[in-house]
Amino acid sequence: MRRVLCLLLLLALTGCATGPSLENRGRVTAPPGDSHHLTIGSAGFTESDLLAQLYAQLLNQAGYKTSILTVSNRELYEPALESGQIDVVPEFAATFADWLNAKTHGTDAPPVGSPDLDATMKALRALAGPRGLTVLPPGRAVDQNAFAVSADYARLHHLKTLSDLGASGLKVRLAAGDECVQRPYCAPGLRKEYGIDITGVDPKGVGTTPAKRAVQQGRDQMVLTTTTDATLDQFGLVLLADDRHLQNADYVVPVVNRARAGGAGVAKALGRLGGVLTTADLADLNEQVDSWRRLPADVARSYLKDKGLLK
């Protein structure tokens, strides 16, 4: 019920806004603000909830008062970030760059996200700046698309990378979302970049339990998942390295409303996390919430204390 109320509130606040209104355009070029009451946005899935908790606890320690607002629809929380109803959101560089690009230039605009982190960040900041948003430096953690096979299959065929799989000549049925048939990072890219003989796509979704079971049981040979998937061990699966960098640079980046949270204090507090949190760390934190049923706030607090980031 609380989430529904939050969504209704955001609808009322943001309406059909696509950026700062004409009378507020000055905020885009105004000096960075430093409000000490900040709202952290979460997109409502485990990883986003964890990142929001990590941000909030670090900002609290730095002297800010924070609250967390869960809004699972980017079409709602991004305008709220522009208008200042939300001040800080954890995002993923390439995905957010492409989303802002489509919002700015239309859904047919060529994507600007790429495997090149520097180029992706440059494009993202160019799109975010006119909307009054500041994109802070990316951390070490990246949540990219990834491909896994069974550990037994990998050992049998001496596979560690996607290049190894391509060179093996093995025929591969891929468990993934149905969009994988056409997406350049998925079946077409695996064929073109790695020479993998993809014989078909089994439309079981991205990283779903049925998709992983299909690979575990040998009905499919590979599954599309993510680099922070915390459940691979439970299914006896291992990731194959994307050694030719087919996937986009979806590094975790904090995005802030410049007028309210664009000052040095927020950047310094969140920068401490970016230099420590790794992809493996994020997968482990996801596992603690999804498999061990721990609360995101408790998991975040334990991690920050273990890393010496929280007193």
PDB file of C-alpha atoms in Angstrom:
ATOM      1  CA  MET A   1       0.000   0.000   0.000  1.00  0.00           C
ATOM      2  CA  ARG A   2       2.833   2.379   0.872  1.00  0.00           C
ATOM      3  CA  ARG A   3       4.420   1.827  -2.532  1.00  0.00           C
ATOM      4  CA  VAL A   4       1.136   2.560  -4.298  1.00  0.00           C
ATOM      5  CA  LEU A   5       0.797   5.807  -2.368  1.00  0.00           C
ATOM      6  CA  CYS A   6       4.359   6.726  -3.291  1.00  0.00           C
ATOM      7  CA  LEU A   7       3.638   6.107  -6.963  1.00  0.00           C
ATOM      8  CA  LEU A   8       0.474   8.193  -6.837  1.00  0.00           C
ATOM      9  CA  LEU A   9       2.385  10.973  -5.123  1.00  0.00           C
ATOM     10  CA  LEU A  10       5.072  10.923  -7.779  1.00  0.00           C
ATOM     11  CA  LEU A  11       2.485  10.965 -10.535  1.00  0.00           C
ATOM     12  CA  ALA A  12       0.930  14.036  -8.976  1.00  0.00           C
ATOM     13  CA  LEU A  13       4.290  15.717  -8.524  1.00  0.00           C
ATOM     14  CA  THR A  14       5.853  14.931 -11.877  1.00  0.00           C
ATOM     15  CA  GLY A  15       2.836  14.781 -14.182  1.00  0.00           C
ATOM     16  CA  CYS A  16       4.079  14.444 -17.737  1.00  0.00           C
ATOM     17  CA  ALA A  17       7.286  16.371 -17.120  1.00  0.00           C
ATOM     18  CA  THR A  18      10.314  15.481 -19.205  1.00  0.00           C
ATOM     19  CA  GLY A  19      12.685  17.947 -17.532  1.00  0.00           C
ATOM     20  CA  PRO A  20      12.804  21.160 -15.528  1.00  0.00           C
ATOM     21  CA  SER A  21       9.979  23.544 -16.438  1.00  0.00           C
ATOM     22  CA  LEU A  22      10.816  26.760 -18.273  1.00  0.00           C
ATOM     23  CA  GLU A  23      10.718  28.844 -15.106  1.00  0.00           C
ATOM     24  CA  ASN A  24      13.143  26.422 -13.442  1.00  0.00           C
ATOM     25  CA  ARG A  25      15.640  26.025 -16.270  1.00  0.00           C
ATOM     26  CA  GLY A  26      18.101  28.198 -14.334  1.00  0.00           C
ATOM     27  CA  ARG A  27      18.636  25.276 -11.972  1.00  0.00           C
ATOM     28  CA  VAL A  28      20.445  23.409 -14.743  1.00  0.00           C
ATOM     29  CA  THR A  29      23.334  25.869 -14.757  1.00  0.00           C
ATOM     30  CA  ALA A  30      23.037  27.002 -11.125  1.00  0.00           C
ATOM     31  CA  PRO A  31      25.860  26.204  -8.686  1.00  0.00           C
ATOM     32  CA  PRO A  32      25.677  22.725  -7.161  1.00  0.00           C
ATOM     33  CA  GLY A  33      23.390  22.590  -4.145  1.00  0.00           C
ATOM     34  CA  ASP A  34      23.927  20.834  -0.832  1.00  0.00           C
ATOM     35  CA  SER A  35      20.607  20.110   0.833  1.00  0.00           C
ATOM     36  CA  HIS A  36      21.015  18.233   4.089  1.00  0.00           C
ATOM     37  CA  HIS A  37      17.684  16.413   3.756  1.00  0.00           C
ATOM     38  CA  LEU A  38      18.010  13.969   0.865  1.00  0.00           C
ATOM     39  CA  THR A  39      15.639  11.432  -0.657  1.00  0.00           C
ATOM     40  CA  ILE A  40      17.316   8.352  -2.108  1.00  0.00           C
ATOM     41  CA  GLY A  41      15.443   6.573  -4.897  1.00  0.00           C
ATOM     42  CA  SER A  42      15.285   2.799  -5.298  1.00  0.00           C
ATOM     43  CA  ALA A  43      13.958   0.987  -8.364  1.00  0.00           C
ATOM     44  CA  GLY A  44      12.443  -1.743  -6.197  1.00  0.00           C
ATOM     45  CA  PHE A  45      14.571  -4.777  -7.026  1.00  0.00           C
ATOM     46  CA  THR A  46      17.088  -6.305  -4.615  1.00  0.00           C
ATOM     47  CA  GLU A  47      20.231  -4.729  -6.015  1.00  0.00           C
ATOM     48  CA  SER A  48      18.712  -1.261  -6.235  1.00  0.00           C
ATOM     49  CA  ASP A  49      17.354  -1.563  -2.680  1.00  0.00           C
ATOM     50  CA  LEU A  50      20.816  -2.522  -1.443  1.00  0.00           C
ATOM     51  CA  LEU A  51      22.540   0.335  -3.248  1.00  0.00           C
ATOM     52  CA  ALA A  52      19.979   2.816  -1.907  1.00  0.00           C
ATOM     53  CA  GLN A  53      20.653   1.551   1.625  1.00  0.00           C
ATOM     54  CA  LEU A  54      24.414   1.786   1.132  1.00  0.00           C
ATOM     55  CA  TYR A  55      24.043   5.357  -0.137  1.00  0.00           C
ATOM     56  CA  ALA A  56      21.706   6.381   2.663  1.00  0.00           C
ATOM     57  CA  GLN A  57      23.896   5.003   5.446  1.00  0.00           C
ATOM     58  CA  LEU A  58      27.033   6.648   4.085  1.00  0.00           C
ATOM     59  CA  LEU A  59      25.227   9.962   3.666  1.00  0.00           C
ATOM     60  CA  ASN A  60      23.800   9.720   7.188  1.00  0.00           C
ATOM     61  CA  GLN A  61      27.308   9.270   8.543  1.00  0.00           C
ATOM     62  CA  ALA A  62      28.418  12.319   6.555  1.00  0.00           C
ATOM     63  CA  GLY A  63      25.794  14.436   8.324  1.00  0.00           C
ATOM     64  CA  TYR A  64      22.850  14.229   5.938  1.00  0.00           C
ATOM     65  CA  LYS A  65      19.332  13.202   6.876  1.00  0.00           C
ATOM     66  CA  THR A  66      17.986  10.703   4.383  1.00  0.00           C
ATOM     67  CA  SER A  67      14.852   8.808   3.446  1.00  0.00           C
ATOM     68  CA  ILE A  68      14.391   6.096   0.821  1.00  0.00           C
ATOM     69  CA  LEU A  69      11.563   6.149  -1.715  1.00  0.00           C
ATOM     70  CA  THR A  70      10.870   3.045  -3.808  1.00  0.00           C
ATOM     71  CA  VAL A  71       9.582   3.695  -7.330  1.00  0.00           C
ATOM     72  CA  SER A  72       9.966   0.731  -9.655  1.00  0.00           C
ATOM     73  CA  ASN A  73       9.225   2.612 -12.870  1.00  0.00           C
ATOM     74  CA  ARG A  74      12.044   4.706 -14.381  1.00  0.00           C
ATOM     75  CA  GLU A  75       9.415   6.710 -16.295  1.00  0.00           C
ATOM     76  CA  LEU A  76       8.336   8.004 -12.867  1.00  0.00           C
ATOM     77  CA  TYR A  77      11.495   8.229 -10.802  1.00  0.00           C
ATOM     78  CA  GLU A  78      13.672   9.927 -13.416  1.00  0.00           C
ATOM     79  CA  PRO A  79      11.387  12.993 -13.781  1.00  0.00           C
ATOM     80  CA  ALA A  80      11.158  13.072  -9.976  1.00  0.00           C
ATOM     81  CA  LEU A  81      14.960  13.149  -9.875  1.00  0.00           C
ATOM     82  CA  GLU A  82      14.994  16.059 -12.307  1.00  0.00           C
ATOM     83  CA  SER A  83      12.424  18.027 -10.323  1.00  0.00           C
ATOM     84  CA  GLY A  84      14.001  17.389  -6.916  1.00  0.00           C
ATOM     85  CA  GLN A  85      11.411  15.086  -5.345  1.00  0.00           C
ATOM     86  CA  ILE A  86      14.202  12.490  -5.446  1.00  0.00           C
ATOM     87  CA  ASP A  87      17.786  13.655  -4.911  1.00  0.00           C
ATOM     88  CA  VAL A  88      19.997  10.599  -5.471  1.00  0.00           C
ATOM     89  CA  VAL A  89      19.474   7.377  -7.462  1.00  0.00           C
ATOM     90  CA  PRO A  90      21.802   4.417  -8.119  1.00  0.00           C
ATOM     91  CA  GLU A  91      21.913   3.799 -11.855  1.00  0.00           C
ATOM     92  CA  PHE A  92      23.777   1.742 -14.449  1.00  0.00           C
ATOM     93  CA  ALA A  93      25.862   3.783 -16.876  1.00  0.00           C
ATOM     94  CA  ALA A  94      25.105   2.330 -20.320  1.00  0.00           C
ATOM     95  CA  THR A  95      21.461   1.508 -19.614  1.00  0.00           C
ATOM     96  CA  PHE A  96      20.737   4.974 -18.231  1.00  0.00           C
ATOM     97  CA  ALA A  97      22.617   6.655 -21.080  1.00  0.00           C
ATOM     98  CA  ASP A  98      20.503   4.809 -23.651  1.00  0.00           C
ATOM     99  CA  TRP A  99      17.309   5.551 -21.713  1.00  0.00           C
ATOM    100  CA  LEU A 100      18.038   9.300 -21.557  1.00  0.00           C
ATOM    101  CA  ASN A 101      19.092   9.255 -25.203  1.00  0.00           C
ATOM    102  CA  ALA A 102      15.783   7.714 -26.257  1.00  0.00           C
ATOM    103  CA  LYS A 103      13.900  10.203 -24.078  1.00  0.00           C
ATOM    104  CA  THR A 104      15.810  13.123 -25.602  1.00  0.00           C
ATOM    105  CA  HIS A 105      16.135  12.060 -29.232  1.00  0.00           C
ATOM    106  CA  GLY A 106      13.382   9.479 -29.690  1.00  0.00           C
ATOM    107  CA  THR A 107      13.177   5.719 -29.441  1.00  0.00           C
ATOM    108  CA  ASP A 108      14.748   5.273 -32.885  1.00  0.00           C
ATOM    109  CA  ALA A 109      17.926   7.137 -31.898  1.00  0.00           C
ATOM    110  CA  PRO A 110      21.110   5.059 -32.193  1.00  0.00           C
ATOM    111  CA  PRO A 111      22.263   3.819 -28.770  1.00  0.00           C
ATOM    112  CA  VAL A 112      25.039   5.742 -27.033  1.00  0.00           C
ATOM    113  CA  GLY A 113      25.869   3.119 -24.401  1.00  0.00           C
ATOM    114  CA  SER A 114      28.790   0.890 -25.389  1.00  0.00           C
ATOM    115  CA  PRO A 115      31.421  -1.433 -23.908  1.00  0.00           C
ATOM    116  CA  ASP A 116      33.718   1.631 -23.696  1.00  0.00           C
ATOM    117  CA  LEU A 117      33.200   3.092 -20.210  1.00  0.00           C
ATOM    118  CA  ASP A 118      34.781   6.474 -20.981  1.00  0.00           C
ATOM    119  CA  ALA A 119      32.674   6.969 -24.118  1.00  0.00           C
ATOM    120  CA  THR A 120      29.542   5.835 -22.281  1.00  0.00           C
ATOM    121  CA  MET A 121      30.153   8.217 -19.368  1.00  0.00           C
ATOM    122  CA  LYS A 122      30.823  11.119 -21.737  1.00  0.00           C
ATOM    123  CA  ALA A 123      27.530  10.487 -23.549  1.00  0.00           C
ATOM    124  CA  LEU A 124      25.635   9.996 -20.292  1.00  0.00           C
ATOM    125  CA  ARG A 125      26.892  13.243 -18.761  1.00  0.00           C
ATOM    126  CA  ALA A 126      26.095  15.169 -21.940  1.00  0.00           C
ATOM    127  CA  LEU A 127      22.497  13.920 -21.762  1.00  0.00           C
ATOM    128  CA  ALA A 128      22.115  14.325 -17.996  1.00  0.00           C
ATOM    129  CA  GLY A 129      23.575  17.825 -17.630  1.00  0.00           C
ATOM    130  CA  PRO A 130      20.831  19.759 -19.474  1.00  0.00           C
ATOM    131  CA  ARG A 131      18.264  18.005 -17.283  1.00  0.00           C
ATOM    132  CA  GLY A 132      19.834  19.316 -14.090  1.00  0.00           C
ATOM    133  CA  LEU A 133      21.450  15.984 -13.239  1.00  0.00           C
ATOM    134  CA  THR A 134      25.033  15.241 -12.254  1.00  0.00           C
ATOM    135  CA  VAL A 135      26.496  11.787 -12.814  1.00  0.00           C
ATOM    136  CA  LEU A 136      29.136  10.977 -10.210  1.00  0.00           C
ATOM    137  CA  PRO A 137      32.161   8.799 -11.070  1.00  0.00           C
ATOM    138  CA  PRO A 138      31.469   5.100 -11.644  1.00  0.00           C
ATOM    139  CA  GLY A 139      32.603   2.610  -9.052  1.00  0.00           C
ATOM    140  CA  ARG A 140      34.229  -0.789  -9.525  1.00  0.00           C
ATOM    141  CA  ALA A 141      30.972  -2.777  -9.582  1.00  0.00           C
ATOM    142  CA  VAL A 142      29.338  -3.588 -12.906  1.00  0.00           C
ATOM    143  CA  ASP A 143      26.015  -5.308 -13.510  1.00  0.00           C
ATOM    144  CA  GLN A 144      26.245  -6.480 -17.116  1.00  0.00           C
ATOM    145  CA  ASN A 145      24.581  -9.179 -19.106  1.00  0.00           C
ATOM    146  CA  ALA A 146      26.581 -12.391 -18.781  1.00  0.00           C
ATOM    147  CA  PHE A 147      26.457 -15.972 -20.006  1.00  0.00           C
ATOM    148  CA  ALA A 148      26.737 -19.095 -17.868  1.00  0.00           C
ATOM    149  CA  VAL A 149      27.137 -22.800 -18.579  1.00  0.00           C
ATOM    150  CA  SER A 150      27.145 -25.778 -16.245  1.00  0.00           C
ATOM    151  CA  ALA A 151      30.411 -26.301 -14.386  1.00  0.00           C
ATOM    152  CA  ASP A 152      30.538 -29.890 -15.700  1.00  0.00           C
ATOM    153  CA  TYR A 153      30.099 -28.687 -19.287  1.00  0.00           C
ATOM    154  CA  ALA A 154      32.852 -26.090 -18.803  1.00  0.00           C
ATOM    155  CA  ARG A 155      35.268 -28.698 -17.399  1.00  0.00           C
ATOM    156  CA  LEU A 156      34.462 -31.263 -20.095  1.00  0.00           C
ATOM    157  CA  HIS A 157      35.134 -28.804 -22.929  1.00  0.00           C
ATOM    158  CA  HIS A 158      37.842 -26.697 -21.232  1.00  0.00           C
ATOM    159  CA  LEU A 159      35.803 -23.496 -21.313  1.00  0.00           C
ATOM    160  CA  LYS A 160      36.680 -20.339 -19.415  1.00  0.00           C
ATOM    161  CA  THR A 161      35.700 -17.644 -21.904  1.00  0.00           C
ATOM    162  CA  LEU A 162      33.130 -17.059 -24.596  1.00  0.00           C
ATOM    163  CA  SER A 163      36.019 -17.208 -27.074  1.00  0.00           C
ATOM    164  CA  ASP A 164      36.746 -20.737 -25.869  1.00  0.00           C
ATOM    165  CA  LEU A 165      33.139 -21.696 -26.570  1.00  0.00           C
ATOM    166  CA  GLY A 166      33.278 -20.202 -30.052  1.00  0.00           C
ATOM    167  CA  ALA A 167      36.511 -22.001 -30.858  1.00  0.00           C
ATOM    168  CA  SER A 168      35.079 -25.314 -29.633  1.00  0.00           C
ATOM    169  CA  GLY A 169      32.530 -25.506 -32.454  1.00  0.00           C
ATOM    170  CA  LEU A 170      29.890 -26.796 -30.045  1.00  0.00           C
ATOM    171  CA  LYS A 171      26.247 -26.279 -30.912  1.00  0.00           C
ATOM    172  CA  VAL A 172      24.581 -24.139 -28.245  1.00  0.00           C
ATOM    173  CA  ARG A 173      20.935 -23.709 -27.370  1.00  0.00           C
ATOM    174  CA  LEU A 174      20.605 -20.525 -25.317  1.00  0.00           C
ATOM    175  CA  ALA A 175      18.079 -19.955 -22.512  1.00  0.00           C
ATOM    176  CA  ALA A 176      17.216 -16.255 -22.533  1.00  0.00           C
ATOM    177  CA  GLY A 177      14.455 -13.732 -23.119  1.00  0.00           C
ATOM    178  CA  ASP A 178      12.742 -13.870 -26.495  1.00  0.00           C
ATOM    179  CA  GLU A 179      14.282 -10.489 -27.393  1.00  0.00           C
ATOM    180  CA  CYS A 180      17.682 -12.249 -27.451  1.00  0.00           C
ATOM    181  CA  VAL A 181      16.966 -13.395 -31.005  1.00  0.00           C
ATOM    182  CA  GLN A 182      17.451  -9.818 -32.252  1.00  0.00           C
ATOM    183  CA  ARG A 183      19.451  -7.925 -29.601  1.00  0.00           C
ATOM    184  CA  PRO A 184      23.055  -7.248 -30.731  1.00  0.00           C
ATOM    185  CA  TYR A 185      24.493  -8.131 -27.310  1.00  0.00           C
ATOM    186  CA  CYS A 186      22.779 -11.526 -27.340  1.00  0.00           C
ATOM    187  CA  ALA A 187      22.460 -14.243 -30.026  1.00  0.00           C
ATOM    188  CA  PRO A 188      23.534 -12.084 -33.016  1.00  0.00           C
ATOM    189  CA  GLY A 189      26.517 -10.719 -31.087  1.00  0.00           C
ATOM    190  CA  LEU A 190      27.576 -14.141 -29.840  1.00  0.00           C
ATOM    191  CA  ARG A 191      27.572 -15.407 -33.413  1.00  0.00           C
ATOM    192  CA  LYS A 192      29.326 -12.375 -34.919  1.00  0.00           C
ATOM    193  CA  GLU A 193      31.845 -11.532 -32.171  1.00  0.00           C
ATOM    194  CA  TYR A 194      32.638 -14.994 -30.855  1.00  0.00           C
ATOM    195  CA  GLY A 195      31.625 -17.369 -33.642  1.00  0.00           C
ATOM    196  CA  ILE A 196      29.400 -19.347 -31.259  1.00  0.00           C
ATOM    197  CA  ASP A 197      27.024 -21.691 -33.051  1.00  0.00           C
ATOM    198  CA  ILE A 198      23.721 -20.601 -31.460  1.00  0.00           C
ATOM    199  CA  THR A 199      21.181 -23.104 -32.775  1.00  0.00           C
ATOM    200  CA  GLY A 200      18.195 -21.490 -31.069  1.00  0.00           C
ATOM    201  CA  VAL A 201      16.909 -19.362 -28.200  1.00  0.00           C
ATOM    202  CA  ASP A 202      14.796 -21.024 -25.504  1.00  0.00           C
ATOM    203  CA  PRO A 203      12.540 -18.136 -24.316  1.00  0.00           C
ATOM    204  CA  LYS A 204      12.688 -18.730 -20.571  1.00  0.00           C
ATOM    205  CA  GLY A 205      13.712 -15.217 -19.543  1.00  0.00           C
ATOM    206  CA  VAL A 206      16.900 -13.570 -18.307  1.00  0.00           C
ATOM    207  CA  GLY A 207      18.419 -15.403 -15.355  1.00  0.00           C
ATOM    208  CA  THR A 208      15.144 -17.019 -14.315  1.00  0.00           C
ATOM    209  CA  THR A 209      14.989 -20.261 -12.358  1.00  0.00           C
ATOM    210  CA  PRO A 210      13.479 -22.187 -15.322  1.00  0.00           C
ATOM    211  CA  ALA A 211      16.265 -20.905 -17.578  1.00  0.00           C
ATOM    212  CA  LYS A 212      18.978 -21.994 -15.154  1.00  0.00           C
ATOM    213  CA  ARG A 213      17.361 -25.365 -14.588  1.00  0.00           C
ATOM    214  CA  ALA A 214      17.261 -25.956 -18.338  1.00  0.00           C
ATOM    215  CA  VAL A 215      21.042 -25.552 -18.447  1.00  0.00           C
ATOM    216  CA  GLN A 216      21.578 -27.505 -15.235  1.00  0.00           C
ATOM    217  CA  GLN A 217      19.618 -30.423 -16.686  1.00  0.00           C
ATOM    218  CA  GLY A 218      21.295 -30.244 -20.103  1.00  0.00           C
ATOM    219  CA  ARG A 219      18.237 -29.247 -22.131  1.00  0.00           C
ATOM    220  CA  ASP A 220      20.006 -25.975 -22.971  1.00  0.00           C
ATOM    221  CA  GLN A 221      23.755 -25.379 -22.970  1.00  0.00           C
ATOM    222  CA  MET A 222      23.969 -21.715 -21.889  1.00  0.00           C
ATOM    223  CA  VAL A 223      21.861 -19.125 -20.071  1.00  0.00           C
ATOM    224  CA  LEU A 224      21.744 -15.345 -20.277  1.00  0.00           C
ATOM    225  CA  THR A 225      22.019 -13.860 -16.789  1.00  0.00           C
ATOM    226  CA  THR A 226      23.974 -10.993 -15.145  1.00  0.00           C
ATOM    227  CA  THR A 227      27.398 -10.527 -13.584  1.00  0.00           C
ATOM    228  CA  THR A 228      25.850 -10.018 -10.134  1.00  0.00           C
ATOM    229  CA  ASP A 229      23.660 -13.149 -10.227  1.00  0.00           C
ATOM    230  CA  ALA A 230      23.941 -14.611  -6.732  1.00  0.00           C
ATOM    231  CA  THR A 231      22.357 -18.004  -7.436  1.00  0.00           C
ATOM    232  CA  LEU A 232      24.638 -19.602 -10.020  1.00  0.00           C
ATOM    233  CA  ASP A 233      26.285 -21.937  -7.503  1.00  0.00           C
ATOM    234  CA  GLN A 234      22.895 -23.328  -6.508  1.00  0.00           C
ATOM    235  CA  PHE A 235      22.429 -24.577 -10.073  1.00  0.00           C
ATOM    236  CA  GLY A 236      26.024 -25.700 -10.620  1.00  0.00           C
ATOM    237  CA  LEU A 237      26.634 -22.931 -13.168  1.00  0.00           C
ATOM    238  CA  VAL A 238      29.675 -20.800 -13.937  1.00  0.00           C
ATOM    239  CA  LEU A 239      30.088 -17.615 -15.966  1.00  0.00           C
ATOM    240  CA  LEU A 240      32.150 -17.549 -19.145  1.00  0.00           C
ATOM    241  CA  ALA A 241      34.241 -14.390 -19.388  1.00  0.00           C
ATOM    242  CA  ASP A 242      33.192 -11.803 -21.978  1.00  0.00           C
ATOM    243  CA  ASP A 243      36.807 -11.546 -23.098  1.00  0.00           C
ATOM    244  CA  ARG A 244      36.048  -9.519 -26.249  1.00  0.00           C
ATOM    245  CA  HIS A 245      33.819  -7.063 -24.396  1.00  0.00           C
ATOM    246  CA  LEU A 246      30.551  -7.582 -26.197  1.00  0.00           C
ATOM    247  CA  GLN A 247      28.478  -6.243 -23.297  1.00  0.00           C
ATOM    248  CA  ASN A 248      27.899  -2.579 -22.525  1.00  0.00           C
ATOM    249  CA  ALA A 249      29.620  -0.776 -19.653  1.00  0.00           C
ATOM    250  CA  ASP A 250      26.834  -0.969 -17.089  1.00  0.00           C
ATOM    251  CA  TYR A 251      28.915   0.215 -14.146  1.00  0.00           C
ATOM    252  CA  VAL A 252      27.082   1.383 -11.045  1.00  0.00           C
ATOM    253  CA  VAL A 253      26.893   5.189 -10.984  1.00  0.00           C
ATOM    254  CA  PRO A 254      25.187   7.541  -8.526  1.00  0.00           C
ATOM    255  CA  VAL A 255      23.045  10.149 -10.303  1.00  0.00           C
ATOM    256  CA  VAL A 256      22.075  13.259  -8.328  1.00  0.00           C
ATOM    257  CA  ASN A 257      19.889  16.305  -8.692  1.00  0.00           C
ATOM    258  CA  ARG A 258      22.536  19.006  -9.182  1.00  0.00           C
ATOM    259  CA  ALA A 259      20.609  21.806  -7.439  1.00  0.00           C
ATOM    260  CA  ARG A 260      20.025  19.746  -4.282  1.00  0.00           C
ATOM    261  CA  ALA A 261      22.798  17.168  -4.080  1.00  0.00           C
ATOM    262  CA  GLY A 262      25.496  18.282  -6.500  1.00  0.00           C
ATOM    263  CA  GLY A 263      27.935  19.496  -3.861  1.00  0.00           C
ATOM    264  CA  ALA A 264      31.247  18.016  -2.807  1.00  0.00           C
ATOM    265  CA  GLY A 265      29.836  16.453   0.368  1.00  0.00           C
ATOM    266  CA  VAL A 266      27.593  13.968  -1.428  1.00  0.00           C
ATOM    267  CA  ALA A 267      30.249  13.142  -4.012  1.00  0.00           C
ATOM    268  CA  LYS A 268      32.845  12.482  -1.296  1.00  0.00           C
ATOM    269  CA  ALA A 269      30.527  10.274   0.782  1.00  0.00           C
ATOM    270  CA  LEU A 270      29.409   8.129  -2.163  1.00  0.00           C
ATOM    271  CA  GLY A 271      32.877   8.067  -3.691  1.00  0.00           C
ATOM    272  CA  ARG A 272      34.120   6.097  -0.693  1.00  0.00           C
ATOM    273  CA  LEU A 273      31.782   3.262  -1.673  1.00  0.00           C
ATOM    274  CA  GLY A 274      32.650   3.373  -5.367  1.00  0.00           C
ATOM    275  CA  GLY A 275      36.286   2.625  -4.673  1.00  0.00           C
ATOM    276  CA  VAL A 276      35.490  -0.437  -2.552  1.00  0.00           C
ATOM    277  CA  LEU A 277      32.336  -2.166  -3.827  1.00  0.00           C
ATOM    278  CA  THR A 278      33.163  -4.775  -6.467  1.00  0.00           C
ATOM    279  CA  THR A 279      30.977  -6.839  -8.775  1.00  0.00           C
ATOM    280  CA  ALA A 280      31.652  -9.913  -6.610  1.00  0.00           C
ATOM    281  CA  ASP A 281      30.714  -7.948  -3.489  1.00  0.00           C
ATOM    282  CA  LEU A 282      27.424  -6.901  -5.057  1.00  0.00           C
ATOM    283  CA  ALA A 283      26.610 -10.476  -6.029  1.00  0.00           C
ATOM    284  CA  ASP A 284      27.311 -11.589  -2.456  1.00  0.00           C
ATOM    285  CA  LEU A 285      25.076  -8.864  -1.023  1.00  0.00           C
ATOM    286  CA  ASN A 286      22.284  -9.868  -3.413  1.00  0.00           C
ATOM    287  CA  GLU A 287      22.624 -13.460  -2.238  1.00  0.00           C
ATOM    288  CA  GLN A 288      22.300 -12.466   1.414  1.00  0.00           C
ATOM    289  CA  VAL A 289      18.977 -10.771   0.670  1.00  0.00           C
ATOM    290  CA  ASP A 290      17.544 -13.204  -1.888  1.00  0.00           C
ATOM    291  CA  SER A 291      18.752 -16.512  -0.454  1.00  0.00           C
ATOM    292  CA  TRP A 292      19.380 -15.816   3.224  1.00  0.00           C
ATOM    293  CA  ARG A 293      16.337 -13.539   3.589  1.00  0.00           C
ATOM    294  CA  ARG A 294      18.249 -10.780   5.353  1.00  0.00           C
ATOM    295  CA  LEU A 295      16.964  -7.195   5.208  1.00  0.00           C
ATOM    296  CA  PRO A 296      18.767  -4.895   2.736  1.00  0.00           C
ATOM    297  CA  ALA A 297      19.402  -2.339   5.497  1.00  0.00           C
ATOM    298  CA  ASP A 298      21.110  -4.953   7.692  1.00  0.00           C
ATOM    299  CA  VAL A 299      23.148  -6.362   4.826  1.00  0.00           C
ATOM    300  CA  ALA A 300      24.290  -2.878   3.818  1.00  0.00           C
ATOM    301  CA  ARG A 301      25.240  -1.953   7.385  1.00  0.00           C
ATOM    302  CA  SER A 302      27.275  -5.125   7.892  1.00  0.00           C
ATOM    303  CA  TYR A 303      29.118  -4.622   4.606  1.00  0.00           C
ATOM    304  CA  LEU A 304      29.985  -0.995   5.313  1.00  0.00           C
ATOM    305  CA  LYS A 305      31.252  -1.860   8.788  1.00  0.00           C
ATOM    306  CA  ASP A 306      33.298  -4.805   7.489  1.00  0.00           C
ATOM    307  CA  LYS A 307      34.945  -2.509   4.928  1.00  0.00           C
ATOM    308  CA  GLY A 308      35.662   0.207   7.492  1.00  0.00           C
ATOM    309  CA  LEU A 309      33.317   2.673   5.801  1.00  0.00           C
ATOM    310  CA  LEU A 310      30.849   2.918   8.682  1.00  0.00           C
ATOM    311  CA  LYS A 311      31.556   3.387  12.382  1.00  0.00           C
TER     312      LYS A 311
END
